[in-house]
PDB file of C-alpha atoms in Angstrom:
ATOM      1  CA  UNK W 213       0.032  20.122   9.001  1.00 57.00           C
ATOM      2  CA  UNK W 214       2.457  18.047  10.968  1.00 61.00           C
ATOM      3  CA  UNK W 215       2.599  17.002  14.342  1.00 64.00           C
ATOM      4  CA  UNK W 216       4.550  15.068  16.550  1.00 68.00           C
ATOM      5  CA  UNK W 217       3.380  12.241  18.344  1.00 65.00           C
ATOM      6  CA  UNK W 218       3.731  10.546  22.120  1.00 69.00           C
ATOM      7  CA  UNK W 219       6.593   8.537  20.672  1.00 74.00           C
ATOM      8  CA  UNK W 220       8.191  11.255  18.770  1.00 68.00           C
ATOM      9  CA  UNK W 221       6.970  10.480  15.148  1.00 73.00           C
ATOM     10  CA  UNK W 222       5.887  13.151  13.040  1.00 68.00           C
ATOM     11  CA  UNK W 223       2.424  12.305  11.721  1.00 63.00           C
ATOM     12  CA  UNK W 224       0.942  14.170   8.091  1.00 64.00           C
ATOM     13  CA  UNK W 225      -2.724  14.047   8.983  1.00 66.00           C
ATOM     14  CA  UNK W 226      -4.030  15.830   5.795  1.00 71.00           C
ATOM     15  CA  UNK W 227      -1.879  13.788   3.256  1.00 75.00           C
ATOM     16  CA  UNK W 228      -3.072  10.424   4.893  1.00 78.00           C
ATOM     17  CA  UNK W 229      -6.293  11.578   4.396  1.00 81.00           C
ATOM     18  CA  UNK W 230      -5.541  12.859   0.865  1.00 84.00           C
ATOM     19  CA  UNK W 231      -3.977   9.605  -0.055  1.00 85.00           C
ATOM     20  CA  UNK W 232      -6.893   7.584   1.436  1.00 88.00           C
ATOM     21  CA  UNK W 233      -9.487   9.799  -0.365  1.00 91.00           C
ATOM     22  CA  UNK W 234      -7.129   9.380  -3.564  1.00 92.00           C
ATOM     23  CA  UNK W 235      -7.503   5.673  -3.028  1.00 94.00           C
ATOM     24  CA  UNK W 236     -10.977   5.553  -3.218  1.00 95.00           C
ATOM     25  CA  UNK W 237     -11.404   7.556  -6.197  1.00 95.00           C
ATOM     26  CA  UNK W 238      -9.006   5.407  -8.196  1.00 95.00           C
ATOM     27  CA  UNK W 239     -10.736   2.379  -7.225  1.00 95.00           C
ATOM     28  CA  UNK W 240     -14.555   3.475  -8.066  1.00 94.00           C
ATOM     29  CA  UNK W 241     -12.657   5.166 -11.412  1.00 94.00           C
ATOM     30  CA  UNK W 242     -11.287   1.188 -12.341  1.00 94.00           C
ATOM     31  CA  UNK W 243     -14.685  -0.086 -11.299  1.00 91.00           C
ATOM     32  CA  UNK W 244     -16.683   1.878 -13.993  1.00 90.00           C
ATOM     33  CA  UNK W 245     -13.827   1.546 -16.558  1.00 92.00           C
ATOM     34  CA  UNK W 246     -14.092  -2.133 -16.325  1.00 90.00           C
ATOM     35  CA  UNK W 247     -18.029  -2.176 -16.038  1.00 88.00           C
ATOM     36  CA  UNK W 248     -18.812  -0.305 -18.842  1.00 88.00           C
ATOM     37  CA  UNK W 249     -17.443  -2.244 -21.445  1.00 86.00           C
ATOM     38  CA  UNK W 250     -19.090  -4.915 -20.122  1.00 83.00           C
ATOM     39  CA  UNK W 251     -22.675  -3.261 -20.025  1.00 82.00           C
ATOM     40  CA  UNK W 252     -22.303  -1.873 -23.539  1.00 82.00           C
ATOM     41  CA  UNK W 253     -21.470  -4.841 -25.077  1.00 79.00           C
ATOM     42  CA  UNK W 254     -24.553  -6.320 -23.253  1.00 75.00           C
ATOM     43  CA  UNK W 255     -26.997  -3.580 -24.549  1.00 74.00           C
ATOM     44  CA  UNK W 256     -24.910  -3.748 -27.795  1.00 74.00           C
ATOM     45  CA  UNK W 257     -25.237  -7.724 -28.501  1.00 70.00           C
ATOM     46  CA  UNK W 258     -29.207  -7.799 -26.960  1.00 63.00           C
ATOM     47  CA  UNK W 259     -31.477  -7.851 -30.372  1.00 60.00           C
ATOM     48  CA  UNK W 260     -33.709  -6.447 -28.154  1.00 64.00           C
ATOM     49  CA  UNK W 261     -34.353  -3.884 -25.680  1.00 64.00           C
ATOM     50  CA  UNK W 262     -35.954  -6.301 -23.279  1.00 70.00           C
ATOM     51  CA  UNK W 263     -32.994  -8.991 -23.385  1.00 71.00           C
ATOM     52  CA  UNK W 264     -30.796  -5.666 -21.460  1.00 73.00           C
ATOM     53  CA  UNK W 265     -32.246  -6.961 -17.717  1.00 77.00           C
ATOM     54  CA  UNK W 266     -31.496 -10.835 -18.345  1.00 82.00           C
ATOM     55  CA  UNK W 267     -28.165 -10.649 -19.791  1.00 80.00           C
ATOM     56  CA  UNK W 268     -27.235  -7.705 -17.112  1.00 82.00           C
ATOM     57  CA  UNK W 269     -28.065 -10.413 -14.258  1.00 86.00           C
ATOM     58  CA  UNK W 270     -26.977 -12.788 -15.929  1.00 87.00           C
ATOM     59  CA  UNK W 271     -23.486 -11.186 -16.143  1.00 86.00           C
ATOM     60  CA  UNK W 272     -23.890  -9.819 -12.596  1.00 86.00           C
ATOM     61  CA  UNK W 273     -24.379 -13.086 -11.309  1.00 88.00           C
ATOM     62  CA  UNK W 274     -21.229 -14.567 -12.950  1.00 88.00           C
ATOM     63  CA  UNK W 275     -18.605 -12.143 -11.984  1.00 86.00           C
ATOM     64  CA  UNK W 276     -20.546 -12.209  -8.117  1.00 87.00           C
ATOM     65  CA  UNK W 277     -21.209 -16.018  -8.767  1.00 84.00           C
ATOM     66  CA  UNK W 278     -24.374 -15.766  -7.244  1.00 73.00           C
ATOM     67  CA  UNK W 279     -27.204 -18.294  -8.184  1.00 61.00           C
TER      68      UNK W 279
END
């Protein structure tokens, strides 16, 4: 749907919010691409199930750089 604004420029509502929505899917899509490597070689490289939580913060507090 098009319509024209006050100024006389034709405005796509639905494909700005298309794009937008597109946008935000890509991003959260790259976000758990490049997390779960990271997590799997975690769980992969602990020799034990209970060394999962510390290396997870640990790792989570190096790419935040929280303390």
């Amino acid at each position: 749907m098009m319509r024209i604004t006050a100024t006389g420029r034709l405005v796509r509502s639905r494909s700005l919010v298309a794009a937008a929505i597109g946008a935000v899917v890509v991003v959260l899509v790259a976000l758990a691409v490049t997390a779960f490597p990271v997590i799997a070689v975690a769980a992969g490289s602990a020799e034990r199930v209970s060394d999962v939580g510390p290396l997870v913060v640990d790792l989570w507090q190096r790419v935040t750089g929280g303390s």
